[in-house]
């Protein structure tokens, strides 16, 4: 997933920050704190511009994703750090669909990369499993499927009502995510790719996934590729997660399997994700939502957002800085300097401060071959 900085001519990066709603507004400032600390420690500059898009603005002004926002982000920023969207005052979730799904679709962020990595044995609910057993990557198709909003109602509100939601799959869309999964496996020296669908029941849409998978896999003879139906994958990943290196699947199944994977590695509070189009402005966010049940209490886990920031740094080519963030998170977990969801007693802000301090004091040496 390592890409050169997408803006040419310098070591600075421009990052748009969208904290969003609920705990998005609590965890994102902590991730920013850690990003600022690492950039100060290595002397590389990162500029942040914050946007207040979310439920408050939507309820106040009726604006979700402002006009021109997509072009502005695409032209003026290298990456987007995103918190979460969702507010009980907006039961339709309209603003989240406009902003988050809007950015995924309109920036064509076709790769949703959701790594699952157990950082400490005590965090998994699976008896006897250790760090070496739970380390895999889920690639979720991020621009198509059941998410595109093709459908409608007929006789809405009557006893005869019909609701239709179409599953839209293009040959191009399926091929590029499957190919990305194989390329990723090859670049990381990973030996196993599993494609998951429901082609036994979804005989049109997922027949396409089957046919494309069979063609693409032929180009990667060094990689062991297999197919599992999504229901079987859900079972297998719990029975023996060590069987998987890379999983590639459609939009909806990827959403579900990545939450399942997150729990195998300690829960949603620790899970990061990247919404990526290689070489273009991409968006990084924790996998979790706005968690209204704990919002405002100061106990949200910021580690998912910090790990998402590390994915962003890697995407920008800031490898040394990415490693520093990953190491700091691992240290927090190992020293149990964590929030209550992971069994700790610390507040969101305390964890952010602790990570920022660690990152500031860490000795970092840039590998001589790494470009600035
Ligand atoms: P959620 O991820 O917000 O919360 C699920 C559970 O996990 C809750 O018990 C919550 O307290 C806990 N949790 C989540 N993140 C945590 C963290 N960082 N630290 C500690 N505990 C954490 O999912 P939900 O409750 O189903 O959804 C709430 C809202 O968020 C909804 O409006 C939903 O649509 C939205 N949502 C948004 C995103 C996003 O913006 N990417 C993702 C998922 C859900
Ligand atoms: C996620 C979320 C979103 C999704 C929701 C908020 C639309 O659950 O990012 O995983 O389903 O993609
Ligand atoms: Mn989700």
Tab-separated table of C-alpha atoms and ligand atoms in Angstrom:
chain	number	residue	atom	x	y	z
A	1	UNK	CA	0.000	0.000	0.000
A	2	UNK	CA	3.048	2.126	0.050
A	3	UNK	CA	2.686	4.959	-2.438
A	4	UNK	CA	4.812	7.968	-3.236
A	5	UNK	CA	3.455	11.282	-1.951
A	6	UNK	CA	0.837	12.307	-4.445
A	7	UNK	CA	1.786	15.982	-4.380
A	8	UNK	CA	5.019	16.548	-6.227
A	9	UNK	CA	7.941	18.719	-5.197
A	10	UNK	CA	8.474	18.586	-1.484
A	11	UNK	CA	8.317	16.716	1.746
A	12	UNK	CA	5.278	18.551	3.114
A	13	UNK	CA	1.868	16.938	3.112
A	14	UNK	CA	-1.563	18.537	3.283
A	15	UNK	CA	-4.205	16.680	5.240
A	16	UNK	CA	-7.907	17.513	5.451
A	17	UNK	CA	-9.378	16.606	8.832
A	18	UNK	CA	-13.064	15.714	9.240
A	19	UNK	CA	-13.723	14.716	12.879
A	20	UNK	CA	-17.474	14.279	12.239
A	21	UNK	CA	-19.841	13.264	15.034
A	22	UNK	CA	-19.815	11.656	18.473
A	23	UNK	CA	-16.535	10.011	19.400
A	24	UNK	CA	-15.124	11.031	16.012
A	25	UNK	CA	-14.697	14.440	17.659
A	26	UNK	CA	-12.898	12.851	20.613
A	27	UNK	CA	-10.500	10.426	18.923
A	28	UNK	CA	-9.475	12.587	15.943
A	29	UNK	CA	-7.825	15.325	18.068
A	30	UNK	CA	-5.731	12.629	19.756
A	31	UNK	CA	-4.594	11.215	16.422
A	32	UNK	CA	-3.741	14.760	15.322
A	33	UNK	CA	-1.739	15.276	18.494
A	34	UNK	CA	0.317	12.168	17.723
A	35	UNK	CA	0.743	13.127	14.060
A	36	UNK	CA	1.983	16.570	15.061
A	37	UNK	CA	4.406	15.020	17.534
A	38	UNK	CA	5.884	12.673	14.941
A	39	UNK	CA	6.184	15.396	12.358
A	40	UNK	CA	7.956	17.656	14.890
A	41	UNK	CA	10.282	14.788	15.852
A	42	UNK	CA	11.396	14.137	12.286
A	43	UNK	CA	11.253	17.719	11.043
A	44	UNK	CA	8.864	16.945	8.203
A	45	UNK	CA	5.952	19.259	7.835
A	46	UNK	CA	2.345	18.272	7.689
A	47	UNK	CA	-0.383	20.875	7.291
A	48	UNK	CA	-3.853	20.191	8.638
A	49	UNK	CA	-7.088	21.914	7.646
A	50	UNK	CA	-10.164	21.006	9.633
A	51	UNK	CA	-13.735	20.804	8.294
A	52	UNK	CA	-16.820	20.808	10.507
A	53	UNK	CA	-18.939	18.551	8.302
A	54	UNK	CA	-21.298	16.418	10.329
A	55	UNK	CA	-24.667	16.270	12.070
A	56	UNK	CA	-24.448	19.691	13.774
A	57	UNK	CA	-23.846	21.503	10.499
A	58	UNK	CA	-26.454	19.370	8.719
A	59	UNK	CA	-29.099	20.171	11.333
A	60	UNK	CA	-28.089	23.844	11.502
A	61	UNK	CA	-27.631	24.634	7.805
A	62	UNK	CA	-29.042	21.671	5.894
A	63	UNK	CA	-25.582	21.100	4.400
A	64	UNK	CA	-23.942	17.670	4.435
A	65	UNK	CA	-21.162	17.552	1.830
A	66	UNK	CA	-20.743	21.170	0.688
A	67	UNK	CA	-20.736	22.054	-3.026
A	68	UNK	CA	-17.252	21.827	-4.488
A	69	UNK	CA	-15.934	19.779	-1.558
A	70	UNK	CA	-14.899	16.786	-3.639
A	71	UNK	CA	-12.918	18.852	-6.137
A	72	UNK	CA	-11.339	20.871	-3.313
A	73	UNK	CA	-10.197	17.727	-1.489
A	74	UNK	CA	-8.957	16.121	-4.689
A	75	UNK	CA	-7.006	19.173	-5.838
A	76	UNK	CA	-5.663	20.626	-2.609
A	77	UNK	CA	-5.057	17.693	-0.262
A	78	UNK	CA	-2.950	14.550	-0.226
A	79	UNK	CA	-5.088	12.704	2.274
A	80	UNK	CA	-8.114	12.967	4.541
A	81	UNK	CA	-8.210	11.971	8.199
A	82	UNK	CA	-11.785	11.122	9.080
A	83	UNK	CA	-13.418	10.446	12.463
A	84	UNK	CA	-16.939	9.016	12.292
A	85	UNK	CA	-20.445	10.078	11.303
A	86	UNK	CA	-23.781	9.173	12.808
A	87	UNK	CA	-26.095	10.999	15.182
A	88	UNK	CA	-29.350	9.895	16.815
A	89	UNK	CA	-30.868	13.256	15.778
A	90	UNK	CA	-30.466	12.201	12.115
A	91	UNK	CA	-32.221	8.826	12.036
A	92	UNK	CA	-32.060	8.654	8.225
A	93	UNK	CA	-28.248	8.833	8.417
A	94	UNK	CA	-28.540	11.077	5.353
A	95	UNK	CA	-25.533	13.260	6.193
A	96	UNK	CA	-23.311	10.206	6.704
A	97	UNK	CA	-24.400	8.750	3.367
A	98	UNK	CA	-23.737	12.084	1.635
A	99	UNK	CA	-20.362	12.714	3.261
A	100	UNK	CA	-18.733	9.349	3.885
A	101	UNK	CA	-20.232	7.281	1.069
A	102	UNK	CA	-20.154	10.414	-1.096
A	103	UNK	CA	-16.400	10.766	-0.635
A	104	UNK	CA	-15.765	7.058	-1.122
A	105	UNK	CA	-17.711	7.080	-4.397
A	106	UNK	CA	-16.821	10.495	-5.787
A	107	UNK	CA	-13.107	10.219	-5.019
A	108	UNK	CA	-13.331	6.671	-6.438
A	109	UNK	CA	-11.672	5.180	-3.339
A	110	UNK	CA	-12.160	1.631	-4.520
A	111	UNK	CA	-9.908	-0.093	-1.974
A	112	UNK	CA	-11.140	-0.277	1.591
A	113	UNK	CA	-8.162	-1.774	3.405
A	114	UNK	CA	-9.008	-3.051	6.874
A	115	UNK	CA	-6.114	-4.796	8.604
A	116	UNK	CA	-6.785	-7.172	11.466
A	117	UNK	CA	-3.780	-7.580	13.732
A	118	UNK	CA	-3.707	-8.924	17.256
A	119	UNK	CA	-1.299	-6.763	19.269
A	120	UNK	CA	-1.492	-8.735	22.496
A	121	UNK	CA	-2.784	-12.200	23.261
A	122	UNK	CA	-5.023	-10.990	26.093
A	123	UNK	CA	-7.160	-8.972	23.670
A	124	UNK	CA	-8.609	-11.814	21.621
A	125	UNK	CA	-11.760	-13.654	22.706
A	126	UNK	CA	-10.423	-16.781	20.953
A	127	UNK	CA	-9.013	-19.190	23.499
A	128	UNK	CA	-5.356	-20.077	22.971
A	129	UNK	CA	-4.830	-17.817	19.968
A	130	UNK	CA	-1.734	-15.641	19.907
A	131	UNK	CA	-0.351	-12.726	17.901
A	132	UNK	CA	1.025	-15.038	15.210
A	133	UNK	CA	-2.450	-16.466	14.506
A	134	UNK	CA	-4.299	-13.221	13.869
A	135	UNK	CA	-2.706	-11.062	11.228
A	136	UNK	CA	-4.636	-10.562	8.022
A	137	UNK	CA	-5.877	-7.910	5.644
A	138	UNK	CA	-9.467	-7.483	4.478
A	139	UNK	CA	-9.891	-5.705	1.149
A	140	UNK	CA	-13.440	-4.518	0.820
A	141	UNK	CA	-14.704	-3.250	-2.538
A	142	UNK	CA	-15.660	0.315	-1.701
A	143	UNK	CA	-17.460	1.926	-4.629
A	144	UNK	CA	-20.161	-0.521	-5.745
A	145	UNK	CA	-22.402	-3.318	-4.514
A	146	UNK	CA	-25.469	-2.772	-2.404
A	147	UNK	CA	-24.149	0.605	-1.264
A	148	UNK	CA	-24.643	2.627	-4.436
A	149	UNK	CA	-28.213	3.627	-3.667
A	150	UNK	CA	-29.832	2.204	-6.795
A	151	UNK	CA	-33.359	1.199	-5.901
A	152	UNK	CA	-36.579	2.645	-4.670
A	153	UNK	CA	-39.935	2.194	-3.097
A	154	UNK	CA	-43.233	1.231	-4.664
A	155	UNK	CA	-46.463	1.913	-2.775
A	156	UNK	CA	-44.412	3.189	0.163
A	157	UNK	CA	-46.259	3.228	3.453
A	158	UNK	CA	-49.010	0.875	2.282
A	159	UNK	CA	-49.579	-2.776	3.074
A	160	UNK	CA	-48.469	-3.586	-0.491
A	161	UNK	CA	-45.161	-1.762	-0.186
A	162	UNK	CA	-42.156	-2.992	-2.127
A	163	UNK	CA	-38.585	-1.857	-1.455
A	164	UNK	CA	-35.800	-2.619	-3.928
A	165	UNK	CA	-32.042	-2.181	-3.369
A	166	UNK	CA	-29.912	-3.223	-6.323
A	167	UNK	CA	-26.526	-4.911	-6.004
A	168	UNK	CA	-24.424	-3.170	-8.629
A	169	UNK	CA	-21.211	-4.896	-9.710
A	170	UNK	CA	-19.141	-3.859	-12.696
A	171	UNK	CA	-16.516	-5.957	-14.401
A	172	UNK	CA	-14.026	-3.099	-13.942
A	173	UNK	CA	-14.908	-2.645	-10.271
A	174	UNK	CA	-14.634	-6.318	-9.404
A	175	UNK	CA	-11.425	-6.799	-11.335
A	176	UNK	CA	-9.561	-3.853	-9.845
A	177	UNK	CA	-10.189	-4.829	-6.215
A	178	UNK	CA	-9.347	-8.504	-6.814
A	179	UNK	CA	-6.202	-7.513	-8.667
A	180	UNK	CA	-5.255	-5.087	-5.887
A	181	UNK	CA	-5.548	-7.914	-3.340
A	182	UNK	CA	-3.193	-10.139	-5.335
A	183	UNK	CA	-0.743	-7.298	-5.954
A	184	UNK	CA	-0.737	-6.466	-2.259
A	185	UNK	CA	-0.099	-10.116	-1.320
A	186	UNK	CA	2.734	-10.318	-3.817
A	187	UNK	CA	4.339	-7.059	-2.674
A	188	UNK	CA	4.222	-8.121	0.980
A	189	UNK	CA	5.377	-11.716	0.369
A	190	UNK	CA	2.033	-13.072	1.576
A	191	UNK	CA	1.109	-16.462	0.213
A	192	UNK	CA	-2.684	-16.739	0.547
A	193	UNK	CA	-5.580	-14.791	-0.973
A	194	UNK	CA	-9.173	-15.765	-0.225
A	195	UNK	CA	-12.042	-14.326	-2.289
A	196	UNK	CA	-15.395	-14.490	-0.584
A	197	UNK	CA	-18.831	-14.092	-2.126
A	198	UNK	CA	-22.293	-15.646	-2.079
A	199	UNK	CA	-22.371	-16.930	-5.641
A	200	UNK	CA	-24.463	-19.949	-4.670
A	201	UNK	CA	-27.408	-17.617	-4.012
A	202	UNK	CA	-26.491	-14.372	-5.789
A	203	UNK	CA	-26.253	-16.045	-9.149
A	204	UNK	CA	-25.761	-12.952	-11.300
A	205	UNK	CA	-23.740	-10.428	-9.307
A	206	UNK	CA	-21.465	-12.952	-7.671
A	207	UNK	CA	-21.170	-15.100	-10.744
A	208	UNK	CA	-19.264	-12.098	-12.073
A	209	UNK	CA	-16.980	-12.206	-8.998
A	210	UNK	CA	-16.381	-15.923	-9.644
A	211	UNK	CA	-15.468	-15.467	-13.279
A	212	UNK	CA	-13.187	-12.488	-12.667
A	213	UNK	CA	-11.468	-14.215	-9.747
A	214	UNK	CA	-10.741	-17.309	-11.863
A	215	UNK	CA	-9.151	-15.160	-14.558
A	216	UNK	CA	-7.096	-12.899	-12.302
A	217	UNK	CA	-5.771	-15.699	-10.077
A	218	UNK	CA	-4.126	-17.325	-13.120
A	219	UNK	CA	-1.730	-14.388	-13.277
A	220	UNK	CA	-0.500	-15.033	-9.725
A	221	UNK	CA	0.627	-18.640	-9.741
A	222	UNK	CA	2.942	-18.090	-6.756
A	223	UNK	CA	-0.025	-17.245	-4.543
A	224	UNK	CA	-2.346	-19.853	-3.126
A	225	UNK	CA	-5.842	-18.587	-3.907
A	226	UNK	CA	-9.088	-19.983	-2.658
A	227	UNK	CA	-12.752	-19.162	-2.545
A	228	UNK	CA	-15.106	-19.368	0.425
A	229	UNK	CA	-18.761	-18.435	0.600
A	230	UNK	CA	-19.193	-15.574	3.040
A	231	UNK	CA	-21.112	-17.639	5.585
A	232	UNK	CA	-18.331	-20.215	5.629
A	233	UNK	CA	-15.695	-17.489	5.844
A	234	UNK	CA	-17.432	-16.059	8.923
A	235	UNK	CA	-17.196	-19.497	10.524
A	236	UNK	CA	-13.650	-20.266	9.392
A	237	UNK	CA	-12.179	-16.945	10.478
A	238	UNK	CA	-13.365	-17.639	14.022
A	239	UNK	CA	-12.427	-21.337	13.948
A	240	UNK	CA	-8.903	-20.689	12.670
A	241	UNK	CA	-7.902	-17.113	11.772
A	242	UNK	CA	-4.339	-18.249	11.060
A	243	UNK	CA	-5.580	-19.662	7.729
A	244	UNK	CA	-5.878	-16.178	6.247
A	245	UNK	CA	-3.431	-13.577	4.944
A	246	UNK	CA	-5.554	-11.553	2.510
A	247	UNK	CA	-9.331	-11.597	2.111
A	248	UNK	CA	-11.068	-9.804	-0.755
A	249	UNK	CA	-14.811	-9.357	-0.901
A	250	UNK	CA	-17.676	-7.065	-1.865
A	251	UNK	CA	-18.755	-3.879	-0.140
A	252	UNK	CA	-21.386	-5.236	2.262
A	253	UNK	CA	-19.621	-8.473	3.173
A	254	UNK	CA	-16.401	-6.519	3.737
A	255	UNK	CA	-18.221	-4.210	6.133
A	256	UNK	CA	-19.446	-7.142	8.184
A	257	UNK	CA	-16.367	-9.360	8.112
A	258	UNK	CA	-14.124	-6.434	9.095
A	259	UNK	CA	-16.134	-5.795	12.276
A	260	UNK	CA	-15.904	-9.505	13.051
A	261	UNK	CA	-12.160	-9.378	12.413
A	262	UNK	CA	-11.839	-6.266	14.574
A	263	UNK	CA	-13.353	-8.090	17.518
A	264	UNK	CA	-10.928	-11.003	17.089
A	265	UNK	CA	-8.121	-8.486	17.601
A	266	UNK	CA	-9.501	-6.573	20.563
A	267	UNK	CA	-12.539	-4.720	19.320
A	268	UNK	CA	-13.614	-1.783	17.205
A	269	UNK	CA	-11.618	0.688	19.272
A	270	UNK	CA	-8.393	-0.673	17.792
A	271	UNK	CA	-9.358	-1.187	14.156
A	272	UNK	CA	-8.063	1.161	11.434
A	273	UNK	CA	-8.946	1.483	7.766
A	274	UNK	CA	-7.848	3.177	4.579
A	275	UNK	CA	-10.186	4.172	1.757
A	276	UNK	CA	-7.687	4.273	-1.049
A	277	UNK	CA	-7.291	5.031	-4.713
A	278	UNK	CA	-3.591	4.491	-5.392
A	279	UNK	CA	-1.911	7.750	-6.345
A	280	UNK	CA	-4.924	9.922	-5.543
A	281	UNK	CA	-6.284	11.715	-2.486
A	282	UNK	CA	-7.345	8.975	-0.082
A	283	UNK	CA	-9.262	8.841	3.196
A	284	UNK	CA	-8.210	7.185	6.459
A	285	UNK	CA	-10.505	6.467	9.394
A	286	UNK	CA	-11.042	4.100	12.292
A	287	UNK	CA	-13.476	1.285	11.436
A	288	UNK	CA	-15.806	2.220	14.286
A	289	UNK	CA	-18.720	4.631	14.207
A	290	UNK	CA	-19.709	7.607	16.325
A	291	UNK	CA	-20.598	5.397	19.338
A	292	UNK	CA	-23.415	7.541	20.803
A	293	UNK	CA	-23.502	5.216	23.818
A	294	UNK	CA	-20.111	6.473	25.058
A	295	UNK	CA	-19.823	9.860	23.303
A	296	UNK	CA	-19.041	12.742	25.657
A	297	UNK	CA	-17.643	10.513	28.383
A	298	UNK	CA	-14.004	10.911	27.362
A	299	UNK	CA	-13.408	7.161	27.295
A	300	UNK	CA	-13.372	6.408	23.559
A	301	UNK	CA	-10.343	4.457	22.437
A	302	UNK	CA	-8.188	6.648	20.155
A	303	UNK	CA	-5.906	3.796	19.038
A	304	UNK	CA	-7.977	2.945	15.921
A	305	UNK	CA	-7.668	6.544	14.766
A	306	UNK	CA	-3.918	6.588	15.487
A	307	UNK	CA	-3.440	3.335	13.562
A	308	UNK	CA	-5.484	4.806	10.685
A	309	UNK	CA	-3.113	7.794	10.812
A	310	UNK	CA	-0.191	5.374	10.524
A	311	UNK	CA	-1.830	3.876	7.414
A	312	UNK	CA	-2.131	7.415	6.062
A	313	UNK	CA	1.561	8.087	6.700
A	314	UNK	CA	2.506	4.877	4.919
A	315	UNK	CA	0.297	5.855	1.990
A	316	UNK	CA	2.105	9.212	1.844
A	317	UNK	CA	5.476	7.470	1.850
A	318	UNK	CA	6.347	8.566	5.413
A	319	UNK	CA	7.406	5.063	6.397
A	320	UNK	CA	9.587	5.899	9.359
A	321	UNK	CA	6.841	8.007	10.897
A	322	UNK	CA	4.262	5.281	10.255
A	323	UNK	CA	6.457	2.758	12.052
A	324	UNK	CA	6.783	5.151	15.010
A	325	UNK	CA	2.997	5.397	15.384
A	326	UNK	CA	2.498	1.645	15.077
A	327	UNK	CA	5.199	1.033	17.676
A	328	UNK	CA	3.691	3.569	20.061
A	329	UNK	CA	0.255	1.927	19.840
A	330	UNK	CA	1.786	-1.477	20.453
A	331	UNK	CA	3.627	-0.094	23.477
A	332	UNK	CA	0.397	1.388	24.892
A	333	UNK	CA	-1.292	-2.004	24.553
A	334	UNK	CA	1.636	-3.869	26.087
A	335	UNK	CA	1.893	-1.472	29.023
A	336	UNK	CA	-1.885	-1.463	29.394
A	337	UNK	CA	-1.995	2.311	29.050
A	338	UNK	CA	-5.409	1.998	27.409
A	339	UNK	CA	-9.086	2.944	27.648
A	340	UNK	CA	-11.774	0.829	29.386
A	341	UNK	CA	-12.827	-1.069	26.223
A	342	UNK	CA	-9.394	-2.744	26.340
A	343	UNK	CA	-9.500	-3.258	30.080
A	344	UNK	CA	-7.610	-0.103	31.034
A	345	UNK	CA	-8.518	2.845	33.207
A	346	UNK	CA	-7.281	5.720	31.076
A	347	UNK	CA	-9.154	8.484	29.345
A	348	UNK	CA	-9.013	9.207	25.616
A	349	UNK	CA	-6.913	12.325	26.146
A	350	UNK	CA	-4.477	10.589	28.502
A	351	UNK	CA	-3.813	7.885	25.929
A	352	UNK	CA	-3.272	10.541	23.233
A	353	UNK	CA	-0.833	12.456	25.467
A	354	UNK	CA	1.058	9.265	26.318
A	355	UNK	CA	1.432	8.295	22.650
A	356	UNK	CA	2.494	11.802	21.619
A	357	UNK	CA	5.157	11.847	24.320
A	358	UNK	CA	6.460	8.444	23.316
A	359	UNK	CA	6.612	9.416	19.666
A	360	UNK	CA	8.372	12.712	20.479
A	361	UNK	CA	11.077	10.912	22.446
A	362	UNK	CA	11.512	7.979	20.070
A	363	UNK	CA	14.790	7.948	18.216
A	364	UNK	CA	14.047	7.646	14.540
A	365	UNK	CA	16.508	7.227	11.745
A	366	UNK	CA	15.436	7.641	8.203
A	367	UNK	CA	16.644	4.778	6.011
A	368	UNK	CA	19.139	6.285	3.512
A	369	UNK	CA	17.228	4.957	0.500
A	370	UNK	CA	13.917	6.507	1.464
A	371	UNK	CA	12.932	9.510	-0.619
A	372	UNK	CA	11.958	12.709	1.131
B	1	LIG	P1	-20.186	1.990	16.661
B	1	LIG	O1	-18.930	1.529	15.982
B	1	LIG	O2	-20.342	3.450	16.773
B	1	LIG	O3	-20.253	1.338	18.118
B	1	LIG	C1	-20.391	-0.076	18.308
B	1	LIG	C2	-19.925	-0.441	19.724
B	1	LIG	O4	-18.511	-0.329	19.816
B	1	LIG	C3	-20.482	0.485	20.809
B	1	LIG	O5	-20.714	-0.249	21.971
B	1	LIG	C4	-19.358	1.479	21.039
B	1	LIG	O6	-19.345	2.052	22.321
B	1	LIG	C5	-18.128	0.615	20.802
B	1	LIG	N1	-17.025	1.410	20.266
B	1	LIG	C6	-16.888	1.847	18.978
B	1	LIG	N2	-15.772	2.565	18.855
B	1	LIG	C7	-15.192	2.611	20.068
B	1	LIG	C8	-14.010	3.237	20.555
B	1	LIG	N3	-13.202	3.959	19.774
B	1	LIG	N4	-13.725	3.086	21.877
B	1	LIG	C9	-14.515	2.354	22.674
B	1	LIG	N5	-15.638	1.737	22.269
B	1	LIG	C10	-15.976	1.881	20.964
B	1	LIG	O7	-21.398	1.342	15.856
B	1	LIG	P2	-22.975	1.616	16.013
B	1	LIG	O8	-23.315	1.835	17.446
B	1	LIG	O9	-23.617	0.549	15.246
B	1	LIG	O10	-23.200	2.971	15.210
B	1	LIG	C11	-23.306	4.261	15.812
B	1	LIG	C12	-23.399	5.287	14.693
B	1	LIG	O11	-22.172	5.322	13.960
B	1	LIG	C13	-24.485	4.993	13.657
B	1	LIG	O12	-25.054	6.215	13.266
B	1	LIG	C14	-23.732	4.349	12.505
B	1	LIG	O13	-24.384	4.514	11.270
B	1	LIG	C15	-22.446	5.121	12.565
B	1	LIG	N6	-21.270	4.451	11.978
B	1	LIG	C16	-20.405	5.256	11.306
B	1	LIG	C17	-19.230	4.734	10.813
B	1	LIG	C18	-18.290	5.653	10.100
B	1	LIG	O14	-18.425	6.861	10.174
B	1	LIG	N7	-17.294	5.131	9.418
B	1	LIG	C19	-18.915	3.390	11.034
B	1	LIG	C20	-19.826	2.600	11.748
B	1	LIG	C21	-20.999	3.142	12.232
B	2	LIG	C1	-18.190	1.593	7.979
B	2	LIG	C2	-19.611	1.986	8.314
B	2	LIG	C3	-20.320	2.549	7.097
B	2	LIG	C4	-20.355	1.431	6.062
B	2	LIG	C5	-21.717	3.089	7.374
B	2	LIG	C6	-21.696	4.220	8.367
B	2	LIG	C7	-22.430	3.535	6.122
B	2	LIG	O1	-20.281	0.916	8.889
B	2	LIG	O2	-17.413	2.455	7.536
B	2	LIG	O3	-17.828	0.436	8.179
B	2	LIG	O4	-21.213	0.544	6.118
B	2	LIG	O5	-19.481	1.428	5.206
B	3	LIG	MN1	-19.001	-0.802	9.322
